[in-house]
Short mmCIF file of C-alpha atoms in Angstrom, two decimals:
data_model
loop_
_atom_site.label_atom_id
_atom_site.label_comp_id
_atom_site.label_asym_id
_atom_site.label_seq_id
_atom_site.Cartn_x
_atom_site.Cartn_y
_atom_site.Cartn_z
CA MET A 1 29.92 -31.54 -9.15
CA LYS A 2 28.32 -33.05 -12.22
CA PHE A 3 24.93 -31.74 -13.32
CA PRO A 4 22.37 -34.59 -13.04
CA ALA A 5 20.79 -36.10 -16.14
CA SER A 6 17.34 -34.64 -16.81
CA PRO A 7 14.53 -37.22 -16.65
CA PRO A 8 12.50 -38.06 -19.76
CA ALA A 9 9.02 -36.49 -19.81
CA TRP A 10 6.60 -39.11 -18.52
CA HIS A 11 3.40 -37.90 -20.23
CA PRO A 12 4.44 -38.79 -23.82
CA LEU A 13 5.70 -42.21 -22.69
CA PHE A 14 2.42 -42.93 -20.93
CA GLU A 15 0.40 -41.91 -23.98
CA ALA A 16 2.60 -44.07 -26.21
CA ALA A 17 2.08 -47.08 -23.92
CA ILE A 18 -1.69 -46.65 -24.21
CA ARG A 19 -1.50 -46.46 -28.00
CA LYS A 20 0.56 -49.66 -28.08
CA GLY A 21 -1.91 -51.45 -25.80
CA GLU A 22 0.65 -51.78 -23.02
CA SER A 23 -1.23 -49.77 -20.42
CA SER A 24 -1.60 -52.82 -18.12
CA HIS A 25 2.19 -53.24 -17.97
CA PHE A 26 2.49 -49.52 -17.38
CA PHE A 27 -0.01 -49.43 -14.51
CA ASN A 28 1.54 -52.48 -12.84
CA SER A 29 5.00 -50.91 -12.86
CA GLY A 30 6.42 -48.52 -10.29
CA GLU A 31 4.49 -49.65 -7.22
CA GLU A 32 7.36 -51.66 -5.76
CA GLU A 33 9.83 -48.81 -6.16
CA LEU A 34 7.33 -46.43 -4.58
CA ARG A 35 7.33 -48.59 -1.43
CA GLN A 36 11.12 -48.46 -1.12
CA ASP A 37 12.81 -46.40 1.60
CA ARG A 38 14.68 -44.46 -1.09
CA TYR A 39 13.52 -41.74 -3.48
CA LEU A 40 15.48 -42.20 -6.69
CA HIS A 41 16.03 -39.48 -9.26
CA TRP A 42 16.34 -40.46 -12.92
CA ASP A 43 20.08 -39.87 -12.63
CA GLU A 44 20.26 -42.94 -10.33
CA PHE A 45 17.21 -44.84 -11.58
CA ARG A 46 18.60 -45.30 -15.09
CA HIS A 47 21.64 -47.14 -13.73
CA ARG A 48 19.70 -49.44 -11.39
CA TYR A 49 16.99 -50.65 -13.76
CA HIS A 50 16.98 -52.60 -17.01
CA PRO A 51 14.17 -53.41 -19.50
CA MET A 52 11.66 -55.79 -17.96
CA GLY A 53 7.96 -56.67 -18.13
CA GLY A 54 7.74 -55.38 -21.67
CA LEU A 55 8.78 -51.89 -20.62
CA SER A 56 11.97 -49.99 -21.34
CA VAL A 57 13.86 -48.27 -18.53
CA GLU A 58 12.37 -44.95 -19.67
CA GLU A 59 8.84 -46.40 -19.57
CA GLN A 60 9.41 -47.82 -16.09
CA TRP A 61 10.55 -44.39 -14.97
CA ALA A 62 7.46 -42.82 -16.53
CA ALA A 63 5.24 -45.29 -14.65
CA LEU A 64 6.92 -44.43 -11.35
CA ARG A 65 6.79 -40.70 -12.08
CA MET A 66 3.09 -40.92 -12.89
CA ARG A 67 2.43 -42.61 -9.53
CA ARG A 68 4.35 -39.90 -7.73
CA ALA A 69 2.52 -37.14 -9.60
CA SER A 70 -0.88 -38.64 -8.77
CA ARG A 71 -0.09 -38.39 -5.05
CA SER A 72 1.47 -34.92 -5.13
CA GLN A 73 -0.03 -31.62 -4.05
CA PRO A 74 1.10 -28.16 -5.15
CA VAL A 75 2.50 -25.45 -2.91
CA SER A 76 2.33 -21.74 -3.62
CA LEU A 77 5.98 -21.58 -4.68
CA LYS A 78 6.30 -21.34 -8.47
CA ASP A 79 9.38 -21.63 -10.64
CA SER A 80 10.56 -18.96 -13.06
CA GLY A 81 8.18 -20.32 -15.68
CA GLY A 82 5.12 -20.08 -13.43
CA ARG A 83 4.90 -23.84 -12.68
CA ASN A 84 4.09 -24.93 -9.13
CA PHE A 85 6.43 -26.97 -6.99
CA THR A 86 4.82 -30.12 -5.58
CA PHE A 87 5.39 -32.76 -2.90
CA PHE A 88 3.74 -35.68 -1.12
CA LEU A 89 4.58 -37.45 2.11
CA THR A 90 6.11 -40.87 1.57
CA GLN A 91 6.08 -43.60 4.20
CA ARG A 92 9.65 -42.71 5.05
CA ALA A 93 8.73 -39.03 5.48
CA PHE A 94 5.88 -39.93 7.87
CA GLU A 95 8.28 -42.01 9.96
CA GLU A 96 10.91 -39.26 10.03
CA LEU A 97 8.37 -36.61 11.03
CA HIS A 98 7.05 -38.83 13.81
CA GLU A 99 10.55 -39.26 15.23
CA ILE A 100 11.26 -35.53 14.98
CA ASP A 101 7.99 -34.71 16.75
CA LEU A 102 8.83 -37.14 19.56
CA HIS A 103 12.36 -35.91 20.08
CA CYS A 104 11.85 -32.19 19.58
CA GLY A 105 8.87 -31.91 21.87
CA GLY A 106 8.82 -35.06 23.95
CA GLY A 107 11.56 -37.43 25.02
CA MET A 108 14.40 -34.96 25.20
CA ALA A 109 12.25 -32.32 26.84
CA THR A 110 11.00 -34.28 29.87
CA PRO A 111 12.69 -33.38 33.14
CA GLN A 112 12.31 -36.98 34.32
CA GLU A 113 14.78 -38.18 31.71
CA GLY A 114 17.22 -35.40 32.44
CA ILE A 115 18.54 -35.42 28.87
CA ILE A 116 18.89 -31.64 28.84
CA ASP A 117 18.95 -30.71 32.52
CA ARG A 118 18.66 -27.12 33.63
CA GLU A 119 22.22 -26.71 34.91
CA ASN A 120 23.78 -27.85 31.61
CA ARG A 121 21.23 -26.26 29.29
CA ASP A 122 23.22 -23.05 28.70
CA ARG A 123 26.41 -24.97 27.90
CA TYR A 124 24.65 -27.14 25.33
CA TYR A 125 22.95 -24.06 23.89
CA ILE A 126 26.23 -22.17 23.42
CA ASN A 127 27.89 -25.23 21.88
CA SER A 128 25.00 -25.66 19.42
CA LEU A 129 25.01 -22.00 18.40
CA LEU A 130 28.74 -22.17 17.82
CA GLU A 131 28.51 -25.38 15.79
CA GLU A 132 25.74 -24.09 13.53
CA ALA A 133 27.43 -20.69 13.12
CA LEU A 134 30.72 -22.35 12.17
CA THR A 135 29.43 -25.05 9.81
CA SER A 136 26.89 -22.80 8.08
CA SER A 137 29.76 -20.38 7.38
CA GLN A 138 32.01 -23.21 6.19
CA LEU A 139 29.33 -24.25 3.72
CA GLU A 140 29.64 -20.76 2.25
CA GLY A 141 33.43 -20.95 2.00
CA ALA A 142 34.61 -19.65 5.38
CA VAL A 143 38.01 -21.04 6.37
CA VAL A 144 37.90 -21.11 10.16
CA THR A 145 38.75 -24.02 12.47
CA ARG A 146 36.53 -25.10 15.32
CA SER A 147 39.15 -24.18 17.91
CA GLU A 148 39.59 -20.70 16.37
CA ALA A 149 35.84 -20.10 16.39
CA ARG A 150 35.45 -21.35 19.95
CA GLU A 151 38.32 -19.20 21.17
CA MET A 152 36.86 -16.11 19.45
CA ILE A 153 33.41 -16.63 21.00
CA ARG A 154 34.72 -17.54 24.46
CA GLU A 155 37.16 -14.66 24.64
CA GLY A 156 34.68 -12.23 23.10
CA ARG A 157 37.40 -10.87 20.86
CA ALA A 158 36.71 -9.06 17.60
CA PRO A 159 36.93 -11.16 14.40
CA SER A 160 40.32 -10.87 12.70
CA SER A 161 39.16 -11.79 9.18
CA LYS A 162 36.09 -11.79 6.96
CA HIS A 163 35.75 -15.53 7.55
CA GLU A 164 35.73 -15.10 11.32
CA LYS A 165 33.24 -12.26 10.88
CA MET A 166 30.91 -14.68 9.04
CA VAL A 167 31.03 -17.04 12.02
CA MET A 168 30.46 -14.27 14.55
CA ASN A 169 27.52 -12.90 12.53
CA ASN A 170 25.96 -16.34 12.30
CA PHE A 171 26.42 -16.86 16.03
CA LYS A 172 24.73 -13.57 16.92
CA THR A 173 21.92 -14.11 14.40
CA MET A 174 21.17 -17.62 15.67
CA ALA A 175 21.02 -16.28 19.22
CA MET A 176 18.63 -13.55 18.03
CA LEU A 177 16.13 -15.92 16.37
CA SER A 178 14.42 -16.96 19.60
CA GLN A 179 13.56 -13.28 20.17
CA LEU A 180 12.10 -12.99 16.65
CA LYS A 181 10.03 -16.18 16.57
CA ASP A 182 6.79 -14.53 17.68
CA ARG A 183 6.86 -12.01 14.83
CA ASP A 184 5.10 -12.81 11.57
CA LEU A 185 7.48 -13.24 8.69
CA SER A 186 7.67 -10.13 6.52
CA PRO A 187 10.02 -8.87 3.80
CA GLU A 188 11.37 -6.42 6.38
CA LEU A 189 12.20 -9.25 8.81
CA ILE A 190 13.95 -11.22 6.06
CA LEU A 191 16.03 -8.14 5.21
CA GLU A 192 16.82 -7.65 8.89
CA ILE A 193 18.08 -11.22 9.25
CA HIS A 194 20.14 -10.92 6.07
CA ARG A 195 21.62 -7.64 7.27
CA GLU A 196 22.65 -9.20 10.59
CA ILE A 197 24.11 -12.30 8.99
CA THR A 198 26.15 -10.51 6.32
CA ALA A 199 27.31 -7.35 8.12
CA GLY A 200 30.90 -6.62 7.19
CA THR A 201 31.32 -9.76 5.05
CA LEU A 202 30.19 -8.67 1.58
CA ASP A 203 32.32 -7.05 -1.11
CA ASP A 204 29.92 -4.10 -1.18
CA PRO A 205 28.44 -3.12 2.22
CA ARG A 206 25.44 -1.63 0.40
CA ASP A 207 24.32 -5.18 -0.44
CA GLU A 208 23.67 -5.95 3.23
CA GLY A 209 19.91 -6.25 3.77
CA ARG A 210 19.18 -5.25 0.16
CA LEU A 211 17.35 -7.25 -2.50
CA ARG A 212 19.32 -7.80 -5.66
CA THR A 213 18.40 -5.72 -8.70
CA SER A 214 18.42 -6.34 -12.44
CA ASN A 215 21.96 -4.95 -12.48
CA ASP A 216 23.18 -7.81 -10.29
CA GLN A 217 24.16 -10.90 -12.27
CA VAL A 218 23.42 -13.57 -9.67
CA ARG A 219 23.57 -17.27 -10.51
CA VAL A 220 24.69 -20.50 -8.87
CA GLU A 221 27.74 -22.02 -10.55
CA ASP A 222 30.02 -24.97 -9.99
CA GLU A 223 33.22 -23.62 -8.42
CA GLU A 224 35.46 -25.96 -10.41
CA SER A 225 33.90 -26.08 -13.89
CA GLY A 226 31.95 -22.82 -13.90
CA GLU A 227 28.85 -24.71 -15.10
CA VAL A 228 25.64 -22.83 -14.28
CA PHE A 229 23.43 -24.88 -11.96
CA HIS A 230 20.69 -22.37 -11.17
CA VAL A 231 19.50 -19.03 -12.50
CA PRO A 232 17.12 -17.44 -9.96
CA PRO A 233 13.90 -15.65 -10.96
CA PRO A 234 14.21 -12.10 -12.35
CA ALA A 235 14.90 -9.42 -9.76
CA ASP A 236 11.75 -7.45 -10.60
CA GLU A 237 9.66 -10.45 -9.41
CA LEU A 238 11.26 -10.55 -5.97
CA PRO A 239 8.86 -8.21 -4.09
CA GLU A 240 5.85 -10.29 -5.13
CA ARG A 241 7.66 -13.58 -4.55
CA LEU A 242 8.73 -12.51 -1.05
CA LYS A 243 5.16 -11.50 -0.31
CA ARG A 244 3.93 -15.00 -1.28
CA LEU A 245 6.73 -16.59 0.73
CA CYS A 246 5.68 -14.65 3.83
CA GLU A 247 2.02 -15.58 3.33
CA PHE A 248 3.08 -19.23 3.06
CA SER A 249 5.18 -18.98 6.21
CA ASN A 250 2.42 -17.20 8.15
CA GLU A 251 -0.18 -19.73 6.94
CA LYS A 252 -2.38 -17.07 5.38
CA GLY A 253 -4.85 -17.98 2.66
CA MET A 254 -4.16 -21.69 2.97
CA ALA A 255 -6.62 -24.55 3.30
CA GLY A 256 -5.73 -27.76 5.09
CA PHE A 257 -2.86 -28.75 7.35
CA LEU A 258 0.82 -28.66 6.46
CA HIS A 259 3.22 -30.21 8.94
CA PRO A 260 5.31 -27.44 10.56
CA VAL A 261 8.61 -29.23 9.88
CA ILE A 262 7.70 -29.54 6.19
CA ARG A 263 6.76 -25.85 6.16
CA SER A 264 10.14 -24.97 7.68
CA ILE A 265 11.99 -27.12 5.14
CA LEU A 266 10.09 -25.55 2.24
CA LEU A 267 10.86 -22.08 3.58
CA HIS A 268 14.55 -23.05 3.45
CA PHE A 269 14.18 -24.24 -0.15
CA TRP A 270 12.13 -21.22 -1.24
CA VAL A 271 14.69 -18.65 -0.12
CA ALA A 272 17.52 -20.65 -1.68
CA TYR A 273 15.59 -20.97 -4.96
CA ASP A 274 14.68 -17.27 -5.18
CA HIS A 275 18.22 -16.22 -4.20
CA PRO A 276 16.92 -12.73 -3.33
CA PHE A 277 20.33 -11.34 -2.36
CA VAL A 278 23.67 -10.78 -4.05
CA ASP A 279 25.31 -13.04 -1.45
CA GLY A 280 24.47 -14.72 1.86
CA ASN A 281 21.41 -16.54 0.51
CA GLY A 282 22.34 -19.95 1.95
CA ARG A 283 23.06 -18.60 5.43
CA THR A 284 19.79 -16.65 5.38
CA ALA A 285 17.79 -19.65 4.17
CA ARG A 286 19.12 -21.89 6.94
CA ALA A 287 18.54 -19.17 9.56
CA LEU A 288 14.90 -18.88 8.43
CA PHE A 289 14.52 -22.65 8.74
CA TYR A 290 15.52 -22.34 12.40
CA TRP A 291 13.27 -19.32 12.88
CA SER A 292 10.32 -21.31 11.53
CA MET A 293 11.08 -24.37 13.69
CA LEU A 294 11.23 -22.20 16.82
CA ARG A 295 8.06 -20.35 15.80
CA HIS A 296 6.22 -23.68 15.65
CA GLY A 297 7.37 -24.78 19.08
CA TYR A 298 10.28 -27.05 18.17
CA TRP A 299 12.47 -25.61 20.91
CA LEU A 300 15.08 -28.34 20.56
CA ALA A 301 16.08 -26.79 17.22
CA GLU A 302 18.16 -24.33 19.26
CA PHE A 303 20.31 -27.25 20.38
CA PHE A 304 21.09 -29.09 17.14
CA SER A 305 22.99 -28.16 13.98
CA ILE A 306 21.71 -29.14 10.53
CA SER A 307 24.66 -27.46 8.85
CA HIS A 308 26.97 -29.86 10.71
CA GLU A 309 25.12 -32.74 9.05
CA ILE A 310 25.02 -31.04 5.64
CA LEU A 311 28.75 -30.36 5.78
CA LYS A 312 29.44 -34.10 6.03
CA ALA A 313 28.28 -34.45 2.40
CA PRO A 314 27.68 -30.98 0.90
CA LYS A 315 27.28 -32.31 -2.64
CA GLN A 316 24.22 -34.28 -1.54
CA TYR A 317 22.73 -31.02 -0.24
CA TYR A 318 23.29 -29.15 -3.50
CA ARG A 319 22.22 -32.20 -5.51
CA ALA A 320 18.88 -32.26 -3.67
CA PHE A 321 18.16 -28.78 -5.06
CA LEU A 322 19.13 -29.88 -8.58
CA TYR A 323 17.09 -33.08 -8.41
CA THR A 324 14.02 -31.04 -7.49
CA GLU A 325 14.51 -28.52 -10.28
CA THR A 326 15.27 -31.09 -12.99
CA ASP A 327 12.40 -33.44 -12.12
CA GLY A 328 9.32 -31.32 -12.62
CA ASN A 329 9.71 -29.31 -9.39
CA ASP A 330 9.33 -32.41 -7.18
CA LEU A 331 10.23 -31.14 -3.70
CA ASN A 332 10.49 -34.63 -2.21
CA TYR A 333 14.18 -34.83 -3.04
CA PHE A 334 14.92 -31.81 -0.87
CA ILE A 335 12.40 -32.79 1.81
CA HIS A 336 13.93 -36.26 2.19
CA HIS A 337 17.44 -34.83 2.38
CA GLN A 338 16.47 -32.32 5.06
CA LEU A 339 14.49 -34.80 7.15
CA LYS A 340 17.53 -37.05 7.16
CA SER A 341 19.72 -34.09 8.15
CA ILE A 342 17.40 -33.14 11.02
CA ARG A 343 17.29 -36.72 12.33
CA GLY A 344 21.07 -36.91 12.07
CA ALA A 345 21.43 -33.62 13.93
CA ILE A 346 19.15 -34.84 16.74
CA GLU A 347 21.11 -38.08 17.05
CA ALA A 348 24.37 -36.13 17.10
CA LEU A 349 22.97 -34.00 19.93
CA ARG A 350 21.93 -37.08 21.90
CA ASP A 351 25.38 -38.60 21.44
CA TYR A 352 27.04 -35.35 22.49
CA ILE A 353 24.93 -35.08 25.63
CA ARG A 354 25.54 -38.71 26.59
CA ARG A 355 29.27 -38.26 26.08
CA LYS A 356 29.41 -35.07 28.15
CA GLN A 357 27.35 -36.62 30.94
CA GLU A 358 29.69 -39.60 31.09
CA GLU A 359 32.77 -37.37 31.09
CA VAL A 360 31.42 -35.32 33.99
CA ALA A 361 30.35 -38.48 35.83
CA GLN A 362 33.84 -39.92 35.39
CA LEU A 363 35.40 -36.72 36.69
CA LYS A 364 33.04 -36.75 39.69
CA ARG A 365 34.03 -40.34 40.44
CA HIS A 366 37.69 -39.34 40.49
CA LEU A 367 37.02 -36.32 42.66
CA GLY A 368 34.90 -38.31 45.07
CA PRO A 369 31.58 -37.44 46.73
CA GLY A 370 31.05 -34.03 48.20
CA SER A 371 33.79 -32.36 46.18
CA GLY A 372 31.80 -29.14 46.02
CA PHE A 373 32.46 -28.43 42.34
CA ASN A 374 29.54 -27.23 40.22
CA HIS A 375 28.91 -28.31 36.62
CA ARG A 376 30.68 -25.23 35.20
CA GLN A 377 33.82 -25.91 37.18
CA LEU A 378 33.72 -29.59 36.21
CA ALA A 379 33.44 -28.62 32.53
CA LEU A 380 36.44 -26.30 32.86
CA LEU A 381 38.50 -28.96 34.65
CA LYS A 382 37.72 -31.51 31.95
CA HIS A 383 38.83 -29.01 29.30
CA ALA A 384 41.97 -28.18 31.28
CA LEU A 385 42.92 -31.86 31.51
CA MET A 386 42.82 -32.14 27.72
CA HIS A 387 44.41 -28.70 27.14
CA PRO A 388 47.11 -28.19 29.79
CA ASP A 389 48.35 -25.04 28.02
CA ALA A 390 44.91 -23.40 27.99
CA ALA A 391 44.28 -20.00 29.55
CA TYR A 392 41.00 -18.82 31.04
CA THR A 393 39.60 -15.44 31.98
CA VAL A 394 36.53 -14.28 33.81
CA ALA A 395 35.16 -13.09 30.46
CA SER A 396 35.75 -16.41 28.69
CA HIS A 397 34.17 -18.43 31.53
CA GLN A 398 31.26 -15.99 31.57
CA ALA A 399 30.73 -16.35 27.81
CA SER A 400 30.96 -20.15 27.89
CA HIS A 401 28.13 -20.48 30.40
CA GLN A 402 26.14 -17.25 30.02
CA ILE A 403 26.63 -16.30 33.67
CA SER A 404 27.32 -13.06 35.52
CA THR A 405 30.79 -11.63 36.08
CA GLN A 406 30.49 -12.29 39.82
CA THR A 407 29.54 -15.95 39.32
CA ALA A 408 32.39 -16.48 36.85
CA THR A 409 34.87 -14.87 39.26
CA THR A 410 33.66 -17.03 42.15
CA ASP A 411 33.94 -20.20 40.05
CA LEU A 412 37.53 -19.51 39.03
CA ASN A 413 38.75 -18.32 42.43
CA PHE A 414 37.35 -21.47 44.05
CA LEU A 415 39.47 -23.58 41.68
CA VAL A 416 42.52 -21.44 42.53
CA THR A 417 41.88 -21.91 46.25
CA ASN A 418 41.81 -25.68 45.72
CA GLY A 419 45.12 -25.57 43.87
CA LEU A 420 43.68 -26.63 40.52
CA LEU A 421 44.29 -23.35 38.68
CA THR A 422 46.97 -20.71 38.95
CA LYS A 423 46.16 -17.00 38.79
CA ALA A 424 48.31 -14.23 37.38
CA ARG A 425 47.66 -10.60 36.45
CA VAL A 426 48.34 -9.68 32.83
CA GLY A 427 47.65 -6.01 32.20
CA LYS A 428 44.31 -5.18 33.78
CA ALA A 429 42.93 -8.75 33.69
CA PHE A 430 43.65 -11.97 35.55
CA ILE A 431 44.66 -15.06 33.58
CA PHE A 432 43.87 -18.49 35.02
CA ALA A 433 45.87 -21.54 33.90
CA PRO A 434 45.80 -25.26 34.81
CA SER A 435 48.16 -26.25 37.60
CA ALA A 436 51.21 -28.19 36.46
CA ASP A 437 50.15 -31.27 38.47
CA LEU A 438 46.42 -30.99 37.74
CA SER A 439 46.01 -34.64 36.68
CA SER A 440 47.46 -36.05 39.89
CA LYS A 441 45.49 -33.59 42.04
CA LEU A 442 42.28 -34.83 40.42
CA GLY A 443 43.20 -38.46 41.05
CA PHE A 444 44.10 -39.40 37.48
CA GLN A 445 47.13 -41.48 36.66
CA PRO A 446 49.98 -39.35 35.27
#
């Protein structure tokens, strides 16, 4: 990935415009761009604009940057040089936050709509945990397929590689966050989350749940060129920086209101910027984003995956960090990227739920009224139709739906009784497989 071009400093250009008597042109510039739905960095701006209105491209940028700066407010996060990071809410950000508020606490939560009904809630929850665990690990270099990850989780088998261990750790950590959301954030809690998420995946096990030291040469580099993109703050500053991060997260010593979603996004950025660990910083940062969302009552965050959205265009994710750092610590680049990712994740969840509801409805239509199959059995039958060579166990069915051993056994034996599954003992366990003529028994055309 190419390092973005650094913007020209806007203060000297503004002062020069005043000296030349061109302040009126300067003040009239930038307003139209500010109203746009986009938030251009200089790296893009310089290619889209040309000299006009008596101003060079650099002067037009300076005018826009001055308008942005005049609206911005500082946060307590400072860069390595002691300069505050800043942000302001654009029209687009207000719209995105409104939609997130509606969907995370309103429309998708109402029982009347039945978007996430009680009987399917556990299945959606497990699928979401798996998707976030997998894609967050893939962002950090894990080479694991979706089918491999799903099989590992469903079967409850031990990971067979470091990459699978990353996925399993992420899965367990994500499941743990709802139990941690009522605790104030503390350095100890951050270390605990990092320890859980990295256990058995680092080159040196002693780095699990340990802040980096001055002996650790940690930096963010381009994998292909080796170009250094980010050098985190010195290790001896980390205790104080983590203390300020926790105060920010816990809303201590702050005046005024900060939208909880923005606070969660900034927590994500802060951990990634400080890079407090030798490895596992990205996974920890994204986990803390989820922790913060759940802490502030956005329960739907348990059901969507931002890493799935980020993985669609990972360079845009990393570029959002670089745009912020190279443009005077303007956090809006990262905020806009994350708001878009959250909205995309919510839409993906809605599409997934609609698709699953239609699939189950279609299966019910084929089976006819009064078939007696519950939603778990219908889900298994749908999977069996698409995977005729699949094998199921009581443990895998139990893990897929978070149910008791007795309930899982009853579900599977009912399908055997109806001739839809076969049952065979392998060792000490029973293996259930789709019947050879399953499609015709369910009323589907062969």
